[in-house]
PDB file of C-alpha atoms and ligand atoms in Angstrom:
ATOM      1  CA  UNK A   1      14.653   4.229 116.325  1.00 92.00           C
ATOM      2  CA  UNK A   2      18.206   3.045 116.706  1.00 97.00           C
ATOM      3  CA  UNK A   3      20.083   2.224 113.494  1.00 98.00           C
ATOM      4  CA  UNK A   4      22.908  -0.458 113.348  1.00 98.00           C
ATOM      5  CA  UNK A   5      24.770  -0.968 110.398  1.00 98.00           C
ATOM      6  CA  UNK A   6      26.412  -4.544 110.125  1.00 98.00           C
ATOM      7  CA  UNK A   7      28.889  -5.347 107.686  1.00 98.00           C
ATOM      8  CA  UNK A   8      31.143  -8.578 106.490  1.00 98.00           C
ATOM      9  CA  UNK A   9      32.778  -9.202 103.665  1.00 98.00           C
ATOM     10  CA  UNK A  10      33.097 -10.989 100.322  1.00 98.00           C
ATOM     11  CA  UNK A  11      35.706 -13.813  99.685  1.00 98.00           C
ATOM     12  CA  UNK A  12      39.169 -13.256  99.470  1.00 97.00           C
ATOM     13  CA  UNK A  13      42.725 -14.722  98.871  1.00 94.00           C
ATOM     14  CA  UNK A  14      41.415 -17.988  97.438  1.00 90.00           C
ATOM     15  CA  UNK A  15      39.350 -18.904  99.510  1.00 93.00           C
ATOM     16  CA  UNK A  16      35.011 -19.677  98.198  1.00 94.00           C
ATOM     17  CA  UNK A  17      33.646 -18.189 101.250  1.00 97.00           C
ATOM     18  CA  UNK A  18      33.730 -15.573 103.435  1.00 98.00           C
ATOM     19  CA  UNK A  19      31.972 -16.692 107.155  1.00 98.00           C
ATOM     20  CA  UNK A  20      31.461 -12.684 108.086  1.00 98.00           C
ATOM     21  CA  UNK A  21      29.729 -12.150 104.987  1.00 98.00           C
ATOM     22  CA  UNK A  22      27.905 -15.345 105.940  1.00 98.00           C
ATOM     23  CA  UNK A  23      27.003 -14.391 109.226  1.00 98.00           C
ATOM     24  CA  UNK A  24      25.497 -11.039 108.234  1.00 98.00           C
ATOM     25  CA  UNK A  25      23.097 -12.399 106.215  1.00 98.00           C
ATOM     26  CA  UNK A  26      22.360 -14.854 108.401  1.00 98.00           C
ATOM     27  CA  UNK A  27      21.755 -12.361 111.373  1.00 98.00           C
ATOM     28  CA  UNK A  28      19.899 -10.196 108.727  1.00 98.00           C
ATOM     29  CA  UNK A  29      17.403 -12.769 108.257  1.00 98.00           C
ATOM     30  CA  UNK A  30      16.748 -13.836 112.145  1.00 98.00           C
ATOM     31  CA  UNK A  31      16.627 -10.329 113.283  1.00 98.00           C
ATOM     32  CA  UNK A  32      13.975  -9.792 115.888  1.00 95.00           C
ATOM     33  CA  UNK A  33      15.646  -6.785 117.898  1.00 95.00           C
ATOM     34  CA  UNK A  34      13.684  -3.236 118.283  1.00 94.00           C
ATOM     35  CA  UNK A  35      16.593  -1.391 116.582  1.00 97.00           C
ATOM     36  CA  UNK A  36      16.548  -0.830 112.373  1.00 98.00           C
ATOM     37  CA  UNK A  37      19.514  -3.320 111.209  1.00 98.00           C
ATOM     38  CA  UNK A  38      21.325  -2.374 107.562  1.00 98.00           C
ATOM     39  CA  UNK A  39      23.695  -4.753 106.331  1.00 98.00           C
ATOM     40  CA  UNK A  40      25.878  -4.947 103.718  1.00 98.00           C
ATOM     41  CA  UNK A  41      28.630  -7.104 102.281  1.00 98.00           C
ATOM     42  CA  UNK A  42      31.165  -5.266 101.313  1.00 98.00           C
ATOM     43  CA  UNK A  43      34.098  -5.872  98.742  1.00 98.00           C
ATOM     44  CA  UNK A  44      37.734  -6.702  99.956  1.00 98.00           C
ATOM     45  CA  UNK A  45      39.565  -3.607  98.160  1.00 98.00           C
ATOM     46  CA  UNK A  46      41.057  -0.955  99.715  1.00 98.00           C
ATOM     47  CA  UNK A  47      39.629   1.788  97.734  1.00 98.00           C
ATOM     48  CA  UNK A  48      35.444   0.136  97.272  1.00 98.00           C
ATOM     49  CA  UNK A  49      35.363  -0.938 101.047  1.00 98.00           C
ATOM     50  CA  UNK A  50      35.953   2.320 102.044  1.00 98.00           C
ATOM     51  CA  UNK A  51      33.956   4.015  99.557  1.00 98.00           C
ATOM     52  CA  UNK A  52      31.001   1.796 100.130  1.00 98.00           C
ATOM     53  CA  UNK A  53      31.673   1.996 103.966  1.00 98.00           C
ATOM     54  CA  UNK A  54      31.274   6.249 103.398  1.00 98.00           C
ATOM     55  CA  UNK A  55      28.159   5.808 101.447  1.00 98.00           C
ATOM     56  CA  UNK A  56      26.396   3.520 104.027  1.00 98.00           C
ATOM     57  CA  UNK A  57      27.033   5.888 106.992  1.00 97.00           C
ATOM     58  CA  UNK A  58      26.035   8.891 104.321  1.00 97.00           C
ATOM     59  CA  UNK A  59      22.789   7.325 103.521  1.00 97.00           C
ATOM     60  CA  UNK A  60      21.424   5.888 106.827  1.00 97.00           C
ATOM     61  CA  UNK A  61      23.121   7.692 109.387  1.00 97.00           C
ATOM     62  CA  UNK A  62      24.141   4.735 111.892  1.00 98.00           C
ATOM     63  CA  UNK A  63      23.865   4.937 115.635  1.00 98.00           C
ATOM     64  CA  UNK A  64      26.026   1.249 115.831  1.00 98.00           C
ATOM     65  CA  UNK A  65      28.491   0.378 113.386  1.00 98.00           C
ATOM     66  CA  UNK A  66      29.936  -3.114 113.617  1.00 98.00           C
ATOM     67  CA  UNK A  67      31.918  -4.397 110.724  1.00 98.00           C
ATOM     68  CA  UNK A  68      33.145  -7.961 110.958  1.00 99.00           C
ATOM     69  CA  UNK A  69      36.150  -9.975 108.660  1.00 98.00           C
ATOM     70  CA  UNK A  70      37.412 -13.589 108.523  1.00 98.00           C
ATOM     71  CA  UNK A  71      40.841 -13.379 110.729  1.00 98.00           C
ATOM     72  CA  UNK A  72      41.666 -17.289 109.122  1.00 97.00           C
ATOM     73  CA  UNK A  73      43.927 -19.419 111.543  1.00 97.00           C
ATOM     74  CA  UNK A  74      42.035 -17.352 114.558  1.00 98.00           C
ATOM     75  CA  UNK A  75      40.011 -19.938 116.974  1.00 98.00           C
ATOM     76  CA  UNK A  76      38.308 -17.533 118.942  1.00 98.00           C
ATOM     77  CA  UNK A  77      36.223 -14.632 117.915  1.00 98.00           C
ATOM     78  CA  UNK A  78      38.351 -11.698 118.347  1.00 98.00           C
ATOM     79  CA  UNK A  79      36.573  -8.056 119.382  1.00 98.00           C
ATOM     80  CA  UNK A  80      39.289  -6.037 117.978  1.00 98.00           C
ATOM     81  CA  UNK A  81      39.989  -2.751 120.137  1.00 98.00           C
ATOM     82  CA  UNK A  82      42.536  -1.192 117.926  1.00 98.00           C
ATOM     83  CA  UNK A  83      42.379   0.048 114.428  1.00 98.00           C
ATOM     84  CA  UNK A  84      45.768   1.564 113.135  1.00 98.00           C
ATOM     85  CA  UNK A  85      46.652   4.239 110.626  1.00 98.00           C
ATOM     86  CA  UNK A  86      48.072   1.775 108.443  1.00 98.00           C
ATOM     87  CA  UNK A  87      48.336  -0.094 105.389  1.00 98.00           C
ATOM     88  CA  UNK A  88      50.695  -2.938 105.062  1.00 98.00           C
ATOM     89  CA  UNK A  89      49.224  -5.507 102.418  1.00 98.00           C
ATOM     90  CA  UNK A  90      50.525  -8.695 102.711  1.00 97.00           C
ATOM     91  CA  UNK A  91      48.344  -9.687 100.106  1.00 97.00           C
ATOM     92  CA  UNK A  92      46.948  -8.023  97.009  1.00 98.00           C
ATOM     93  CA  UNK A  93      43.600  -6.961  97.289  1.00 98.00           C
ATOM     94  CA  UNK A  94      40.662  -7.950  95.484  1.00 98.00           C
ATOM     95  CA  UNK A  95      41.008  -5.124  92.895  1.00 98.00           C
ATOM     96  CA  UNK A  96      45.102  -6.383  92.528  1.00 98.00           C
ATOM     97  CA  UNK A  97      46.548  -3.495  94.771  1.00 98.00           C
ATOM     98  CA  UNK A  98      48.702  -3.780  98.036  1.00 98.00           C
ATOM     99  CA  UNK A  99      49.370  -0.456  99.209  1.00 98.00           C
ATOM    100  CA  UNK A 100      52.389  -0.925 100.961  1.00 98.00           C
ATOM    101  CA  UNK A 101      53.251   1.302 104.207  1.00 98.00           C
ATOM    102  CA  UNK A 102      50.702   3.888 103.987  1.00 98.00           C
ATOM    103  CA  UNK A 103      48.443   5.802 106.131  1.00 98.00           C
ATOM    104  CA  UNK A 104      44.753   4.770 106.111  1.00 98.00           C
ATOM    105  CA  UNK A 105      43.704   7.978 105.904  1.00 98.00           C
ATOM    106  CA  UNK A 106      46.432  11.170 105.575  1.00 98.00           C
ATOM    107  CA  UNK A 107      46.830  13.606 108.508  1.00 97.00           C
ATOM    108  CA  UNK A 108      44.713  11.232 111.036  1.00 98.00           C
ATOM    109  CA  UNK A 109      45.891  10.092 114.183  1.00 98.00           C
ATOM    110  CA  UNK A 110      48.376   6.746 114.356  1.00 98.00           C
ATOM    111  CA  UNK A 111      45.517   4.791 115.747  1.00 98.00           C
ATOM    112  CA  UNK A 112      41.833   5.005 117.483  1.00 98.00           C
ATOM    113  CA  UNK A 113      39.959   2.792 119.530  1.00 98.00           C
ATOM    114  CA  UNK A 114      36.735   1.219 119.306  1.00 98.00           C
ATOM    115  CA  UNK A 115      33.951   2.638 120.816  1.00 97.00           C
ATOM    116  CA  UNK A 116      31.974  -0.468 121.487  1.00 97.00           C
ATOM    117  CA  UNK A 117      32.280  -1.995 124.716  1.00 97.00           C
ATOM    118  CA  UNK A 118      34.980  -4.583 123.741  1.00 97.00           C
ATOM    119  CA  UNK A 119      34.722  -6.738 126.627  1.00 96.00           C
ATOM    120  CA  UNK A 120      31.638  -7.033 127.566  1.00 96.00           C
ATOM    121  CA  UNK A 121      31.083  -7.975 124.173  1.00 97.00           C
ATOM    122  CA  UNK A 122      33.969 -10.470 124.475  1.00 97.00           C
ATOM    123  CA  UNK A 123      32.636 -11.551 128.317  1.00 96.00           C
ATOM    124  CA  UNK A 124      28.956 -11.752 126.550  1.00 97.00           C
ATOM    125  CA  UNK A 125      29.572 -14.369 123.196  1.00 98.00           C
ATOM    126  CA  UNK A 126      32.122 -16.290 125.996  1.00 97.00           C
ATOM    127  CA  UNK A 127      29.022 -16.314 128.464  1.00 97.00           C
ATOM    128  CA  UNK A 128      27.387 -18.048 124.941  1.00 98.00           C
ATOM    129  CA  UNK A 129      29.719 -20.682 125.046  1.00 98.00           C
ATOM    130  CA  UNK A 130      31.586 -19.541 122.128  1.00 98.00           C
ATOM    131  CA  UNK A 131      35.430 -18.869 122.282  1.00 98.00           C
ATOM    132  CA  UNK A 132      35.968 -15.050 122.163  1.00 98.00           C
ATOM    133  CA  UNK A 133      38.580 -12.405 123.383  1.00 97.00           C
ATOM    134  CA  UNK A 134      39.317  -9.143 123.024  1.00 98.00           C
ATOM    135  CA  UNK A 135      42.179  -8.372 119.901  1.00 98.00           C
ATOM    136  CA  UNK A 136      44.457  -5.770 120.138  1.00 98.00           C
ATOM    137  CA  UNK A 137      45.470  -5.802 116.342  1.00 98.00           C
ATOM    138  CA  UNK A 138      42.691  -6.203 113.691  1.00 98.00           C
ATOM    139  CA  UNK A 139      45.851  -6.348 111.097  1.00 98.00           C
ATOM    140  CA  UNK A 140      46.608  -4.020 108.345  1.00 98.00           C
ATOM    141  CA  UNK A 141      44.731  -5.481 105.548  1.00 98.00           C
ATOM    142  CA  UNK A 142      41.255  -4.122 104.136  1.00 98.00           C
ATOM    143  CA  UNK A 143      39.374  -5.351 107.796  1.00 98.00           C
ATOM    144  CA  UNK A 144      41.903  -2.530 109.747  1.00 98.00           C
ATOM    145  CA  UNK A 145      41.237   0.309 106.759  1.00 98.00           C
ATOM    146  CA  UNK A 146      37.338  -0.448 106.917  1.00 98.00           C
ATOM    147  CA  UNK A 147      37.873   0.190 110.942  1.00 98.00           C
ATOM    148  CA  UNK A 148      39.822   2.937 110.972  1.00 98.00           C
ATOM    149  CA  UNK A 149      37.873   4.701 108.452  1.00 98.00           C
ATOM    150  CA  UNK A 150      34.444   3.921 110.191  1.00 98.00           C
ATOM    151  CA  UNK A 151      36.133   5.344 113.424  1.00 98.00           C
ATOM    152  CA  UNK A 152      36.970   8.689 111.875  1.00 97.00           C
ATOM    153  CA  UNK A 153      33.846   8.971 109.923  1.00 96.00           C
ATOM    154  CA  UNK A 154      31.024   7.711 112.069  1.00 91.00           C
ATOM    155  CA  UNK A 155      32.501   9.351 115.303  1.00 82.00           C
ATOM    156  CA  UNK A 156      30.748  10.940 117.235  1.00 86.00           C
ATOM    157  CA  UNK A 157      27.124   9.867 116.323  1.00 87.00           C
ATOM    158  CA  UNK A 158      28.150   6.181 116.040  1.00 96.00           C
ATOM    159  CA  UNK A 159      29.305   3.393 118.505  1.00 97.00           C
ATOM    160  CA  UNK A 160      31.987   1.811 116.083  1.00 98.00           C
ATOM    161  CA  UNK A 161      33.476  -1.641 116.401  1.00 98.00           C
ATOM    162  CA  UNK A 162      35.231  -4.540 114.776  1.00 98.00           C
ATOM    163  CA  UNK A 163      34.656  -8.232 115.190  1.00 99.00           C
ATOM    164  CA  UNK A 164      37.037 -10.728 113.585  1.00 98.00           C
ATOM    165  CA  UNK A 165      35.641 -14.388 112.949  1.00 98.00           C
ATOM    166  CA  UNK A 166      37.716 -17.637 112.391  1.00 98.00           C
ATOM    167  CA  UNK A 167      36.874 -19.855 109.578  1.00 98.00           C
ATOM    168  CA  UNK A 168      33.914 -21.702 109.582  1.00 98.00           C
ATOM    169  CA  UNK A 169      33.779 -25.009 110.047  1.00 97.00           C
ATOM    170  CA  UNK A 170      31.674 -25.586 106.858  1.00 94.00           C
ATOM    171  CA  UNK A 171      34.495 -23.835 104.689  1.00 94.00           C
ATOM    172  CA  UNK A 172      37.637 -24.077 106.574  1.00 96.00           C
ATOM    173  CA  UNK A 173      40.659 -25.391 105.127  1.00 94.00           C
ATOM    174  CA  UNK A 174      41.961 -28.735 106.339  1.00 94.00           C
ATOM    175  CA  UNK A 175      43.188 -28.722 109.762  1.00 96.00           C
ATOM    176  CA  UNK A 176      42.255 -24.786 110.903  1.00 96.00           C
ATOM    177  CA  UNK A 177      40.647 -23.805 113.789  1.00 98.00           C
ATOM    178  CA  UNK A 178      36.971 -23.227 112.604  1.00 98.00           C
ATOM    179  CA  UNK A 179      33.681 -22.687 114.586  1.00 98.00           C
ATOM    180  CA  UNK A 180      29.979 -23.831 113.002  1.00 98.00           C
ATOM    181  CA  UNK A 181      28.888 -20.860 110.952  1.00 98.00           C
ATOM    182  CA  UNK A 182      25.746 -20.847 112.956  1.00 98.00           C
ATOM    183  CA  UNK A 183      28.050 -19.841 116.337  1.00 98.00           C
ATOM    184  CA  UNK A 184      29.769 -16.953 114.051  1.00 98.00           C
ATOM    185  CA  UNK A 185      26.529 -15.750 113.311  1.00 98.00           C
ATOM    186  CA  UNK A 186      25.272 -15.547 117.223  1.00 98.00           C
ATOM    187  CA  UNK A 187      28.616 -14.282 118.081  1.00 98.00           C
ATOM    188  CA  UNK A 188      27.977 -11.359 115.645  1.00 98.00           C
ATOM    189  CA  UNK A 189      24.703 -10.993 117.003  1.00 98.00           C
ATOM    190  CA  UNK A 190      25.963 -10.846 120.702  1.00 98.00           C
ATOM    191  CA  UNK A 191      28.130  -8.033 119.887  1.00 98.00           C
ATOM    192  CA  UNK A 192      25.540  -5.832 118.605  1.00 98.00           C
ATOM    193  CA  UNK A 193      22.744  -6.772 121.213  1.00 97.00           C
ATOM    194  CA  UNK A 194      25.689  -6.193 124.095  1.00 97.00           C
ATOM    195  CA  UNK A 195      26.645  -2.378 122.190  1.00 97.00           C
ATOM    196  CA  UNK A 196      23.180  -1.768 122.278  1.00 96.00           C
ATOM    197  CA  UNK A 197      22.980  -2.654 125.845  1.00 91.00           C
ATOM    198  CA  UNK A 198      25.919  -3.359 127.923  1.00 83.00           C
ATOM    199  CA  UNK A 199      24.314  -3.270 131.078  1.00 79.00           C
ATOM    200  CA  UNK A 200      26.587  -2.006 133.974  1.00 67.00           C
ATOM    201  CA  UNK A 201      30.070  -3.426 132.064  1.00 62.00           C
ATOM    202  CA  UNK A 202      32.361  -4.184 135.582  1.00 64.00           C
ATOM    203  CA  UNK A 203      35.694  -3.378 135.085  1.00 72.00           C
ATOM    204  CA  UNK A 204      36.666  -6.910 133.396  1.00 75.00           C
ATOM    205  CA  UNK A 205      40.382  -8.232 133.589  1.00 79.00           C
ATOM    206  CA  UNK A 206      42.126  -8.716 130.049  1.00 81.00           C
ATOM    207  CA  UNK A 207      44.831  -7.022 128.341  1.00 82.00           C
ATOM    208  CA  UNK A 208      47.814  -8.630 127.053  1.00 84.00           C
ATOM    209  CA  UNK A 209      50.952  -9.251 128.502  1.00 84.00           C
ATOM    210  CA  UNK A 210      53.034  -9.766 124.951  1.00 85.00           C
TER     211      UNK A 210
HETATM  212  N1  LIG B 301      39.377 -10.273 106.295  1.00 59.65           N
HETATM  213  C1  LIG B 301      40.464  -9.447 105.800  1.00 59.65           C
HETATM  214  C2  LIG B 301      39.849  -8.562 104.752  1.00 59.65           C
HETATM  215  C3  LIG B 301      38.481  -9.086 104.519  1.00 59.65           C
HETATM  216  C4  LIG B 301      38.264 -10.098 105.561  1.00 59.65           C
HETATM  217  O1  LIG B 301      37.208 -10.709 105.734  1.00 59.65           O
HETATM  218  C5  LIG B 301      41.189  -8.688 106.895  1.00 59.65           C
HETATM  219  O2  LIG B 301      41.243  -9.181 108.036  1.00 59.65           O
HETATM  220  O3  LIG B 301      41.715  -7.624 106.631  1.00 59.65           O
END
């Protein structure tokens, strides 16, 4: 049987909630699919995401990987394409550090790309009526290092992607773009149900012109 591991997050910079940890458990608890889902929530520090992260594809061997992370101030759900061999915190992490300027992982290419089928996962939560696009940064904060790391560990076995969120509207600071948490959650559940079967994905216009 087909194993997908789905992570989110804990809370972090301030705020009480984290909507990707949110929607994991959420889609943890409604899923119906034929394929064996693992989740996990896993902490926003450099060092434990990625650790945790290892462990997880160690112990159950992952045919899917999607990790998802609040992007706050986003509106649309963004299917990130890009994870770069970077560290830049803007921001301490949970654990205090902020690596500054560093590679993700030493010796590793400068950047990989997801192996999900990022627009058709994109064209697929859209088709849901839920804003969504593909993202050609995921950042280069703990969300990009969890990435990147999945992408050089899980490869080849695993179909590895990223989905960032926006705030949810339940928990969203005054005036941010937000979307209900139960949207976030079927937006998360789009983009594994679409990786597991993207049907014939046409070639899709996107891309970015800045
Ligand atoms: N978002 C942060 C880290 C954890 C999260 O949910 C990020 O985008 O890097």
């Amino acid at each position: 049987m087909t194993t997908v591991l789905l992570t989110g997050f804990e809370p972090f910079g301030g705020d009480a909630v984290n909507p990707s940890g949110e929607a994991v458990r959420q889609v943890a608890a409604q899923w119906d699919m034929p394929a064996r889902l693992v989740t996990d929530v896993l902490p926003v520090t450099f060092e434990g995401a990625a650790a945790r992260l290892r462990e997880l594809l160690t112990t159950h061997r992952p045919d899917v990987v999607l990790a998802t992370g609040l992007a706050g101030g986003r509106a649309a759900v963004g299917v990130e394409r890009i994870a770069v061999n970077l560290l830049d915190a803007r921001i301490p992490d949970n654990a205090g550090h902020q690596p500054i300027d560093v590679p993700s992982m030493s010796g590793a290419p400068a950047a990989a790309f997801a192996t999900v089928p990022v627009k058709a996962v994109a064209a697929a939560i859209v088709a849901a009526g839920i804003p969504a696009e593909v993202s050609h940064s995921a950042g280069t904060f703990v969300c990009n290092h969890v990435f990147f790391t999945a992408l050089q560990e899980a490869l080849p076995r695993a179909r590895v992607g990223f989905v960032h969120v926006p705030w949810s509207r339940e928990h969203a600071p005054q005036g941010q773009p937000a979307l209900p948490a139960d949207a976030i959650a079927q937006a998360v559940r789009l983009a594994i149900v679409t990786t597991l079967d993207p049907g014939g994905t046409p070639a899709l216009v996107g891309g970015a012109l800045h």
